[in-house]
Short mmCIF file of C-alpha atoms in Angstrom, two decimals:
data_model
loop_
_atom_site.label_atom_id
_atom_site.label_comp_id
_atom_site.label_asym_id
_atom_site.label_seq_id
_atom_site.Cartn_x
_atom_site.Cartn_y
_atom_site.Cartn_z
CA MET A 16 -0.05 0.02 0.01
CA ILE A 17 1.16 3.56 -0.87
CA ARG A 18 0.58 6.39 1.46
CA VAL A 19 1.35 10.13 1.15
CA HIS A 20 1.96 12.44 4.13
CA VAL A 21 2.22 16.28 4.26
CA ASP A 22 4.62 17.56 6.96
CA PRO A 23 2.56 20.45 8.47
CA GLU A 24 5.83 22.12 9.61
CA LYS A 25 7.35 22.19 6.22
CA CYS A 26 4.32 23.00 4.21
CA GLN A 27 4.17 26.69 3.24
CA GLY A 28 1.09 26.55 1.17
CA HIS A 29 2.40 26.48 -2.30
CA ASN A 30 -0.64 24.24 -3.06
CA ARG A 31 1.10 22.29 -5.81
CA CYS A 32 -0.06 18.96 -4.37
CA TYR A 33 -3.70 20.07 -4.35
CA ALA A 34 -3.41 21.27 -7.98
CA ILE A 35 -1.84 18.03 -9.06
CA ALA A 36 -3.81 15.47 -7.20
CA PRO A 37 -6.90 16.89 -5.55
CA GLU A 38 -7.99 13.30 -4.99
CA LEU A 39 -5.16 12.83 -2.55
CA PHE A 40 -4.75 16.32 -0.97
CA ASP A 41 -6.94 19.05 0.27
CA VAL A 42 -6.16 22.56 1.54
CA ASP A 43 -7.66 24.39 4.50
CA ASP A 44 -8.86 28.04 4.50
CA PHE A 45 -5.26 29.17 5.02
CA GLY A 46 -3.91 27.20 2.09
CA GLN A 47 -2.19 24.59 4.23
CA ALA A 48 -2.28 21.27 2.67
CA HIS A 49 -3.08 17.86 4.24
CA GLU A 50 -3.51 14.42 2.87
CA ARG A 51 -7.04 12.98 2.42
CA HIS A 52 -8.27 9.56 3.48
CA ASP A 53 -5.35 9.02 5.82
CA GLY A 54 -3.03 9.37 2.89
CA ILE A 55 -3.99 6.16 1.34
CA VAL A 56 -3.35 6.22 -2.45
CA PRO A 57 -5.90 4.25 -4.34
CA ALA A 58 -4.92 2.11 -7.29
CA GLY A 59 -4.39 4.18 -10.44
CA LEU A 60 -3.26 7.33 -8.59
CA GLU A 61 0.29 6.22 -7.79
CA ASP A 62 1.72 8.35 -10.56
CA LYS A 63 -0.12 11.43 -9.31
CA ALA A 64 1.19 10.89 -5.83
CA ARG A 65 4.72 10.68 -7.11
CA ARG A 66 4.19 13.91 -9.11
CA ALA A 67 2.87 15.71 -6.08
CA VAL A 68 5.95 14.62 -4.14
CA ALA A 69 8.29 15.69 -7.01
CA ASN A 70 6.73 19.25 -7.24
CA CYS A 71 6.69 20.40 -3.59
CA PRO A 72 9.21 23.20 -3.42
CA GLU A 73 9.52 22.71 0.35
CA TYR A 74 10.10 18.93 0.34
CA ALA A 75 6.99 18.76 2.55
CA ILE A 76 5.38 15.61 1.15
CA SER A 77 6.72 12.02 1.66
CA LEU A 78 5.51 8.75 0.14
CA SER A 79 5.76 5.48 2.03
CA ILE A 80 5.13 1.95 0.84
CA SER A 81 4.07 -0.84 3.21
CA GLU A 82 2.56 -4.29 2.81
CA MET B 22 18.70 58.83 -11.82
CA THR B 23 22.21 58.39 -10.64
CA ASP B 24 24.64 57.17 -13.38
CA HIS B 25 26.07 53.84 -12.07
CA PRO B 26 29.38 52.99 -13.49
CA ARG B 27 29.19 49.87 -15.72
CA VAL B 28 30.09 46.61 -13.93
CA GLN B 29 33.45 45.09 -14.86
CA ASP B 30 33.39 42.12 -12.41
CA PHE B 31 30.16 40.84 -11.12
CA ALA B 32 31.94 38.71 -8.36
CA THR B 33 33.25 41.81 -6.57
CA ASP B 34 31.20 44.72 -7.82
CA PHE B 35 27.71 43.48 -8.99
CA ASP B 36 24.80 45.75 -9.77
CA HIS B 37 21.43 44.32 -10.56
CA THR B 38 20.58 47.51 -12.51
CA ASP B 39 23.60 47.21 -14.79
CA PRO B 40 22.55 47.04 -18.49
CA GLN B 41 24.28 43.68 -18.99
CA TRP B 42 22.28 42.12 -16.01
CA VAL B 43 19.06 43.73 -17.28
CA ALA B 44 19.47 42.41 -20.68
CA ASP B 45 20.50 38.84 -19.80
CA PRO B 46 21.39 37.96 -16.26
CA TYR B 47 21.53 34.19 -16.76
CA PRO B 48 25.14 33.97 -18.10
CA ILE B 49 26.23 36.20 -15.16
CA TRP B 50 24.61 33.81 -12.60
CA ASP B 51 26.03 30.79 -14.37
CA HIS B 52 29.47 32.25 -14.14
CA LEU B 53 29.15 33.21 -10.46
CA ARG B 54 27.65 29.79 -9.57
CA ARG B 55 30.73 28.10 -10.99
CA GLU B 56 33.36 30.53 -9.86
CA CYS B 57 32.23 32.48 -6.77
CA PRO B 58 29.56 31.41 -5.63
CA VAL B 59 28.51 34.26 -3.31
CA ALA B 60 29.17 37.65 -4.91
CA HIS B 61 29.69 40.94 -3.11
CA THR B 62 29.41 44.61 -4.08
CA ASP B 63 30.25 47.84 -2.27
CA ARG B 64 27.39 49.56 -4.13
CA TYR B 65 24.22 50.34 -2.28
CA GLY B 66 26.26 50.60 0.82
CA GLY B 67 27.34 46.90 0.65
CA ALA B 68 25.36 43.90 -0.62
CA TRP B 69 25.79 40.01 -1.07
CA LEU B 70 24.40 37.75 -3.77
CA PRO B 71 24.12 34.01 -3.49
CA VAL B 72 23.20 32.31 -6.76
CA ARG B 73 23.21 28.56 -6.03
CA HIS B 74 19.77 27.01 -5.25
CA ASP B 75 20.98 25.66 -1.91
CA ASP B 76 22.43 28.95 -0.76
CA VAL B 77 19.27 30.88 -1.82
CA ALA B 78 17.13 28.38 0.03
CA GLU B 79 19.39 28.56 3.15
CA VAL B 80 18.92 32.35 3.30
CA ALA B 81 15.16 32.12 2.65
CA TYR B 82 14.89 29.69 5.62
CA ASP B 83 17.11 31.72 7.97
CA THR B 84 15.00 34.32 9.74
CA GLU B 85 17.55 34.66 12.51
CA HIS B 86 20.45 36.10 10.53
CA PHE B 87 18.30 37.83 7.90
CA THR B 88 15.54 40.30 8.34
CA SER B 89 12.81 41.16 5.82
CA ARG B 90 12.43 44.63 7.18
CA THR B 91 13.31 45.90 3.67
CA VAL B 92 13.10 43.70 0.59
CA VAL B 93 13.97 46.15 -2.10
CA VAL B 94 17.71 47.09 -2.42
CA SER B 95 18.15 50.72 -3.06
CA GLU B 96 20.40 53.57 -2.21
CA LEU B 97 18.02 54.50 0.55
CA ARG B 98 18.65 52.34 3.60
CA PRO B 99 15.86 52.00 6.17
CA GLY B 100 16.14 55.03 8.49
CA ASP B 101 14.87 55.89 11.90
CA ASP B 102 11.64 57.15 10.47
CA ASP B 103 10.71 53.66 9.13
CA LEU B 104 8.57 51.45 11.16
CA PRO B 105 10.82 49.05 13.07
CA ALA B 106 10.81 45.37 12.62
CA PRO B 107 8.78 43.26 13.04
CA ILE B 108 6.00 45.03 11.21
CA GLY B 109 7.84 46.86 8.47
CA VAL B 110 6.33 49.27 5.94
CA ALA B 111 4.34 46.54 3.96
CA PRO B 112 3.28 43.72 6.17
CA PRO B 113 3.66 40.79 6.08
CA ILE B 114 6.38 40.74 3.41
CA THR B 115 8.50 43.27 5.45
CA SER B 116 7.65 41.57 8.80
CA ASP B 117 9.82 39.18 10.81
CA PRO B 118 8.61 36.41 13.20
CA PRO B 119 6.61 36.32 15.34
CA PHE B 120 4.51 39.32 14.00
CA HIS B 121 4.87 37.94 10.47
CA ALA B 122 2.80 34.80 11.14
CA MET B 123 -0.11 36.80 12.54
CA ALA B 124 -0.10 39.44 9.70
CA ARG B 125 0.14 36.59 7.12
CA ARG B 126 -2.52 34.38 8.58
CA LEU B 127 -4.84 37.33 8.37
CA LEU B 128 -4.46 37.49 4.58
CA LEU B 129 -4.10 33.82 3.70
CA PRO B 130 -7.87 33.01 3.53
CA ALA B 131 -8.40 35.65 0.82
CA PHE B 132 -5.71 34.12 -1.27
CA SER B 133 -6.23 30.31 -0.93
CA PRO B 134 -7.15 28.35 -3.99
CA LYS B 135 -10.89 28.21 -3.54
CA PRO B 136 -11.52 32.16 -3.17
CA ILE B 137 -9.01 32.86 -5.95
CA ALA B 138 -11.07 30.46 -8.27
CA ALA B 139 -13.90 32.86 -7.95
CA PHE B 140 -11.93 35.53 -9.79
CA GLU B 141 -11.18 33.23 -12.84
CA PRO B 142 -14.32 34.34 -14.79
CA PHE B 143 -13.53 38.06 -14.39
CA THR B 144 -9.95 37.25 -15.42
CA ARG B 145 -11.01 35.35 -18.50
CA ALA B 146 -13.51 38.04 -19.54
CA LEU B 147 -10.83 40.65 -19.11
CA CYS B 148 -8.32 38.72 -21.27
CA LYS B 149 -10.98 38.37 -23.97
CA GLU B 150 -11.74 42.07 -23.90
CA LEU B 151 -8.07 42.96 -24.15
CA LEU B 152 -7.70 40.57 -27.14
CA ASP B 153 -10.91 41.94 -28.82
CA ALA B 154 -9.32 45.32 -28.74
CA THR B 155 -6.30 44.01 -30.78
CA ALA B 156 -8.58 42.64 -33.49
CA GLY B 157 -7.33 43.42 -37.06
CA LYS B 158 -3.84 44.39 -36.04
CA ASP B 159 -0.79 42.79 -37.61
CA VAL B 160 1.58 43.78 -34.75
CA ILE B 161 0.62 43.81 -31.11
CA ASP B 162 2.64 44.82 -28.07
CA ALA B 163 2.03 41.72 -25.92
CA ALA B 164 3.29 43.53 -22.86
CA VAL B 165 1.65 46.84 -23.11
CA GLU B 166 -1.60 45.78 -24.81
CA TYR B 167 -2.10 42.52 -23.02
CA ALA B 168 0.03 41.30 -20.17
CA GLN B 169 0.32 44.43 -18.02
CA ASP B 170 -3.38 45.15 -17.83
CA ILE B 171 -4.42 41.72 -16.53
CA PRO B 172 -2.93 41.68 -12.96
CA LEU B 173 -3.41 45.43 -12.74
CA ARG B 174 -7.08 45.31 -13.23
CA VAL B 175 -7.56 42.08 -11.25
CA ILE B 176 -5.89 43.66 -8.17
CA VAL B 177 -7.84 46.89 -8.65
CA ARG B 178 -11.00 44.74 -8.68
CA MET B 179 -9.94 42.74 -5.63
CA LEU B 180 -9.34 45.98 -3.65
CA GLY B 181 -12.64 47.42 -4.84
CA PHE B 182 -11.05 50.47 -6.49
CA PRO B 183 -12.41 52.16 -9.52
CA GLN B 184 -11.22 50.35 -12.77
CA ALA B 185 -10.54 53.86 -14.15
CA ASP B 186 -7.64 54.18 -11.68
CA ALA B 187 -5.59 51.53 -13.35
CA ASP B 188 -3.28 54.19 -14.80
CA VAL B 189 -2.67 55.81 -11.39
CA PHE B 190 -1.66 52.31 -10.18
CA ARG B 191 0.77 51.86 -13.02
CA ARG B 192 2.60 55.02 -12.06
CA PHE B 193 2.89 54.07 -8.38
CA ILE B 194 4.28 50.73 -9.17
CA ARG B 195 7.05 52.27 -11.41
CA LEU B 196 7.96 54.69 -8.66
CA ILE B 197 8.26 52.02 -6.00
CA LEU B 198 9.94 49.27 -7.97
CA GLU B 199 11.73 50.49 -11.00
CA ASP B 200 13.38 53.64 -10.00
CA VAL B 201 15.69 51.86 -7.57
CA ASP B 202 18.86 53.36 -8.97
CA ALA B 203 17.57 56.96 -8.24
CA SER B 204 19.66 58.54 -5.64
CA ALA B 205 18.70 58.35 -1.91
CA GLU B 206 17.64 62.14 -1.99
CA GLN B 207 15.53 61.68 -5.13
CA ARG B 208 13.81 58.58 -3.76
CA GLN B 209 13.04 60.22 -0.48
CA ALA B 210 11.66 63.21 -2.28
CA GLN B 211 9.36 60.96 -4.37
CA ILE B 212 8.13 59.12 -1.33
CA ASN B 213 7.66 62.41 0.64
CA GLU B 214 5.24 63.72 -1.93
CA GLY B 215 2.77 61.63 -0.31
CA GLU B 216 0.57 61.14 -3.29
CA LEU B 217 0.24 57.38 -2.81
CA ASP B 218 -0.69 57.77 0.83
CA ALA B 219 -3.30 60.33 -0.05
CA TYR B 220 -4.85 58.11 -2.73
CA LEU B 221 -5.04 55.15 -0.42
CA GLU B 222 -6.46 57.27 2.42
CA ALA B 223 -9.27 58.47 0.18
CA ARG B 224 -10.17 54.85 -0.92
CA ILE B 225 -10.05 53.74 2.71
CA ASN B 226 -12.37 56.56 3.79
CA GLU B 227 -14.77 55.64 1.05
CA HIS B 228 -14.84 52.01 2.31
CA LEU B 229 -15.21 53.10 5.90
CA ALA B 230 -18.26 55.07 4.96
CA GLU B 231 -19.70 52.30 2.75
CA PRO B 232 -18.30 48.90 3.42
CA GLN B 233 -18.06 46.66 0.30
CA ASP B 234 -17.47 42.95 -0.33
CA ASP B 235 -13.86 43.47 -1.28
CA LEU B 236 -10.35 43.12 0.04
CA THR B 237 -10.24 46.79 1.38
CA THR B 238 -13.26 46.30 3.58
CA PHE B 239 -11.96 42.87 4.57
CA LEU B 240 -8.62 44.55 5.80
CA LEU B 241 -10.55 47.36 7.50
CA GLU B 242 -12.70 44.78 9.47
CA ALA B 243 -9.93 42.37 10.24
CA GLU B 244 -8.67 42.03 13.78
CA LEU B 245 -5.43 41.02 15.35
CA ASP B 246 -5.76 39.98 19.02
CA GLY B 247 -9.16 41.64 19.18
CA ASN B 248 -7.95 44.93 17.80
CA LYS B 249 -8.52 46.52 14.38
CA LEU B 250 -5.42 46.86 12.34
CA LEU B 251 -3.41 50.10 12.56
CA PRO B 252 -4.13 52.37 9.72
CA GLU B 253 -0.40 52.06 8.66
CA HIS B 254 -0.83 48.27 8.54
CA VAL B 255 -3.84 48.47 6.34
CA GLU B 256 -2.13 50.99 3.98
CA GLY B 257 1.05 48.98 4.01
CA THR B 258 -0.72 45.83 3.09
CA MET B 259 -2.47 47.58 0.18
CA VAL B 260 0.89 48.80 -1.11
CA LEU B 261 2.15 45.28 -0.74
CA LEU B 262 -0.68 43.98 -2.96
CA MET B 263 -0.13 46.63 -5.60
CA VAL B 264 3.54 46.21 -5.73
CA ALA B 265 3.80 42.41 -5.42
CA GLY B 266 0.68 41.56 -7.25
CA ILE B 267 0.98 43.50 -10.45
CA ASP B 268 4.27 43.82 -12.22
CA THR B 269 5.30 40.43 -11.06
CA THR B 270 2.50 38.63 -12.83
CA TRP B 271 2.66 40.93 -15.77
CA SER B 272 6.35 39.99 -16.07
CA ALA B 273 5.49 36.23 -15.95
CA ILE B 274 2.78 36.52 -18.66
CA GLY B 275 5.09 38.68 -20.77
CA ALA B 276 8.14 36.47 -20.54
CA SER B 277 5.97 33.33 -21.33
CA LEU B 278 4.62 35.02 -24.42
CA TRP B 279 8.14 36.25 -25.36
CA HIS B 280 9.34 32.65 -25.09
CA LEU B 281 6.49 31.35 -27.21
CA ALA B 282 7.05 33.99 -29.87
CA GLN B 283 10.52 32.68 -30.54
CA ASN B 284 9.85 28.98 -30.19
CA PRO B 285 7.52 27.61 -32.86
CA ASN B 286 7.69 24.08 -31.57
CA ASP B 287 6.51 25.07 -28.09
CA ARG B 288 3.88 27.25 -29.63
CA LYS B 289 2.56 24.33 -31.71
CA ARG B 290 2.64 21.90 -28.81
CA LEU B 291 0.76 24.28 -26.53
CA ALA B 292 -1.80 25.00 -29.28
CA THR B 293 -2.35 21.29 -30.06
CA GLU B 294 -1.81 19.72 -26.58
CA PRO B 295 -3.75 22.01 -24.24
CA GLU B 296 -3.38 19.35 -21.43
CA LEU B 297 0.26 20.54 -21.29
CA MET B 298 -0.70 23.83 -19.88
CA ASP B 299 -0.23 22.94 -16.21
CA THR B 300 3.34 21.83 -16.55
CA ALA B 301 3.99 24.55 -19.04
CA VAL B 302 2.86 27.24 -16.66
CA GLU B 303 5.24 25.85 -13.98
CA GLU B 304 8.10 25.65 -16.50
CA PHE B 305 7.63 29.23 -17.52
CA LEU B 306 7.63 30.26 -13.87
CA ARG B 307 10.85 28.29 -13.26
CA ALA B 308 12.73 29.48 -16.35
CA TYR B 309 11.52 33.14 -16.29
CA ALA B 310 10.81 33.60 -12.61
CA PRO B 311 10.45 37.44 -12.35
CA VAL B 312 11.13 38.11 -8.58
CA THR B 313 14.41 38.61 -6.77
CA MET B 314 13.85 39.37 -3.21
CA ALA B 315 16.19 40.97 -0.59
CA ARG B 316 17.09 40.79 3.05
CA LEU B 317 19.17 42.76 5.45
CA VAL B 318 21.77 40.94 7.48
CA ALA B 319 20.39 41.00 11.00
CA LYS B 320 23.67 40.43 12.87
CA ASP B 321 27.27 39.85 12.01
CA PHE B 322 27.98 36.23 11.03
CA ASP B 323 29.91 34.05 8.62
CA PHE B 324 27.95 32.65 5.67
CA HIS B 325 30.07 30.01 3.85
CA GLY B 326 33.20 32.09 4.34
CA CYS B 327 31.49 35.47 3.64
CA PRO B 328 31.88 37.93 6.58
CA MET B 329 28.29 39.35 6.59
CA LYS B 330 27.85 42.47 8.71
CA GLU B 331 24.64 43.74 10.33
CA GLY B 332 22.96 46.06 7.92
CA ASP B 333 24.43 44.66 4.69
CA TRP B 334 21.98 43.94 1.92
CA LEU B 335 21.52 40.55 0.53
CA LEU B 336 19.95 40.07 -2.88
CA LEU B 337 17.89 36.84 -2.95
CA PRO B 338 17.61 35.79 -6.67
CA PHE B 339 15.02 33.07 -6.84
CA PRO B 340 15.38 33.21 -10.69
CA ALA B 341 19.05 32.23 -10.30
CA ALA B 342 18.13 29.31 -8.00
CA ASN B 343 15.78 28.08 -10.60
CA ARG B 344 18.53 27.86 -13.11
CA ASP B 345 20.95 25.90 -11.00
CA PRO B 346 21.90 22.73 -12.83
CA GLU B 347 22.46 21.06 -9.50
CA ALA B 348 18.76 21.47 -8.70
CA PHE B 349 17.26 21.19 -12.18
CA PRO B 350 18.50 18.88 -14.98
CA ASP B 351 18.90 20.92 -18.24
CA ALA B 352 18.23 24.03 -16.19
CA ASP B 353 18.66 26.36 -19.15
CA GLN B 354 16.21 24.44 -21.32
CA VAL B 355 12.43 25.21 -21.34
CA LYS B 356 10.65 21.85 -21.25
CA LEU B 357 6.88 22.41 -21.25
CA ASP B 358 6.37 18.80 -20.01
CA ARG B 359 8.85 18.87 -17.16
CA VAL B 360 7.23 16.67 -14.61
CA GLU B 361 9.54 17.21 -11.68
CA ASN B 362 9.69 20.91 -10.96
CA ARG B 363 10.29 22.12 -7.41
CA HIS B 364 11.05 25.72 -8.68
CA ALA B 365 11.25 28.56 -6.17
CA ALA B 366 9.64 31.27 -8.34
CA PHE B 367 7.37 32.17 -5.38
CA GLY B 368 10.03 32.02 -2.85
CA LEU B 369 10.62 29.38 -0.14
CA GLY B 370 9.90 29.24 3.58
CA ILE B 371 7.71 31.56 5.57
CA HIS B 372 7.53 34.34 3.04
CA ARG B 373 6.28 32.08 0.17
CA CYS B 374 4.43 34.49 -2.11
CA LEU B 375 0.96 34.96 -0.63
CA GLY B 376 -0.54 35.59 -4.08
CA SER B 377 0.92 32.49 -5.75
CA ASN B 378 -2.57 30.97 -6.32
CA LEU B 379 -3.74 34.20 -7.87
CA ALA B 380 -0.61 34.62 -10.06
CA ARG B 381 -0.91 31.04 -11.33
CA MET B 382 -4.53 31.44 -12.20
CA GLU B 383 -3.85 34.63 -14.04
CA LEU B 384 -0.87 33.26 -15.92
CA ARG B 385 -2.82 30.14 -16.96
CA VAL B 386 -5.88 31.98 -18.04
CA ALA B 387 -3.85 34.70 -19.93
CA LEU B 388 -1.94 31.99 -21.80
CA GLU B 389 -5.07 29.91 -22.62
CA GLU B 390 -6.94 32.91 -23.90
CA TRP B 391 -3.96 34.21 -26.01
CA MET B 392 -3.30 30.70 -27.55
CA ASN B 393 -6.99 30.45 -28.31
CA ARG B 394 -7.06 33.66 -30.15
CA TYR B 395 -3.48 33.81 -31.60
CA PRO B 396 -1.97 30.34 -31.75
CA ASP B 397 0.70 31.51 -34.19
CA PHE B 398 2.91 34.56 -33.70
CA GLU B 399 6.48 35.69 -33.72
CA LEU B 400 8.59 38.53 -32.51
CA ALA B 401 8.08 41.50 -34.96
CA ASP B 402 11.23 43.24 -33.85
CA PRO B 403 13.50 41.40 -31.40
CA ALA B 404 15.59 44.56 -30.81
CA ALA B 405 12.53 46.42 -29.68
CA VAL B 406 12.02 44.01 -26.65
CA THR B 407 12.97 45.86 -23.45
CA TRP B 408 13.43 44.42 -19.96
CA SER B 409 12.57 46.09 -16.60
CA ALA B 410 15.51 46.87 -14.39
CA GLY B 411 15.37 46.11 -10.60
CA GLN B 412 14.23 43.15 -8.64
CA VAL B 413 11.24 42.29 -10.86
CA ARG B 414 12.45 41.12 -14.31
CA GLY B 415 10.00 41.00 -17.19
CA PRO B 416 9.69 42.30 -20.75
CA ARG B 417 8.10 45.76 -20.96
CA ASN B 418 7.72 45.86 -24.70
CA ILE B 419 7.10 42.71 -26.82
CA PRO B 420 6.04 43.58 -30.35
CA VAL B 421 4.70 40.47 -31.90
CA ARG B 422 3.45 39.84 -35.43
CA ILE B 423 0.36 37.72 -35.72
CA LEU B 424 0.81 34.86 -38.26
#
């Protein structure tokens, strides 16, 4: 299973993840991002998850793979 | 204007208003990145210039050694009359922690993705209207007749000021941002004239008398710790929105069109593969990032062997960071489908551009509407393209021929 996680300490609200993968991320009223659905990446969205990670200027998003 | 001597050596005597820098700064930064990599100048009373992505990022994240009290390098250093840190003259961009976070949090909701999306129809209608006005022309100035009016009129609309005041705004922006090589005396005299303050005060009074559903009323009704904002805070934030929200985005739209005018393949791709627009917008922002910020050194310290002294300027060139080959493969090539793009066009750290969602929306809509109307065009006269001097870089004249 693939999961994404936004580090709230590092996120500065660039909102790149939300623009790339609104299925996986949402933003609050202040533009701070957080992962949706406990960060679980449904099948078919793995590529979007990787793109969100690779486009965060603050390196705030991490991706983890578990059984 | 003072007449700055031409720069002979950018490593020891750089000047961001030098004609060579204004015309094409990228080779200068490439050279410094390899040879220097932190440049210094005695001009402006002493200033430093990192150009590597890692160094630029390190400064952006370091609010202990660098203050944002003044973010535009000029001959006029902050004096005793200026508001002290942490507020600064245009909060929150000129604010330091901890005041910064409060002033910023106040504004963030107005600029988060969802409220900004509400301005997209206005922006799109505006773009169409500007394009309609060019109908039948062979040659159009894509900066003057298109790019510059888009963010200008969007900000005027957000603040709830009369659209007819767009010209007044244009003059204020030039005064604040582009005349930075004016002497300290000239600059102070311009600021002392008080025209800008008087203009903003009049708009504030109108809004106090008759509150509107706009950003001006939002600022006047906002509270920090249960208190209304100080009048200088409201005015300062308005100045910030004018300065930061207009010629920055106008520069990004202009530079993108300038690139497309010279690259038929990219033009064709964008016209035939509109799904490329999202990565293309990010790539234009990376390659032609308009904004260089500045800091003042807050206390003496050693930065990678550079003896920085309290009060030294530091120029923070995010556009140079975006061209660092260590951070971006093929950094000097524009790749409309670049999928990994952690560019720093909107800065890094706590001062990340508050208006980035707005700027991205405006740039995307402006390019979509232009490409819809004029999918094929070229520079009519490359020698007539001029670039702004100062910390916001963009083309100010882009005569293009419609093909």
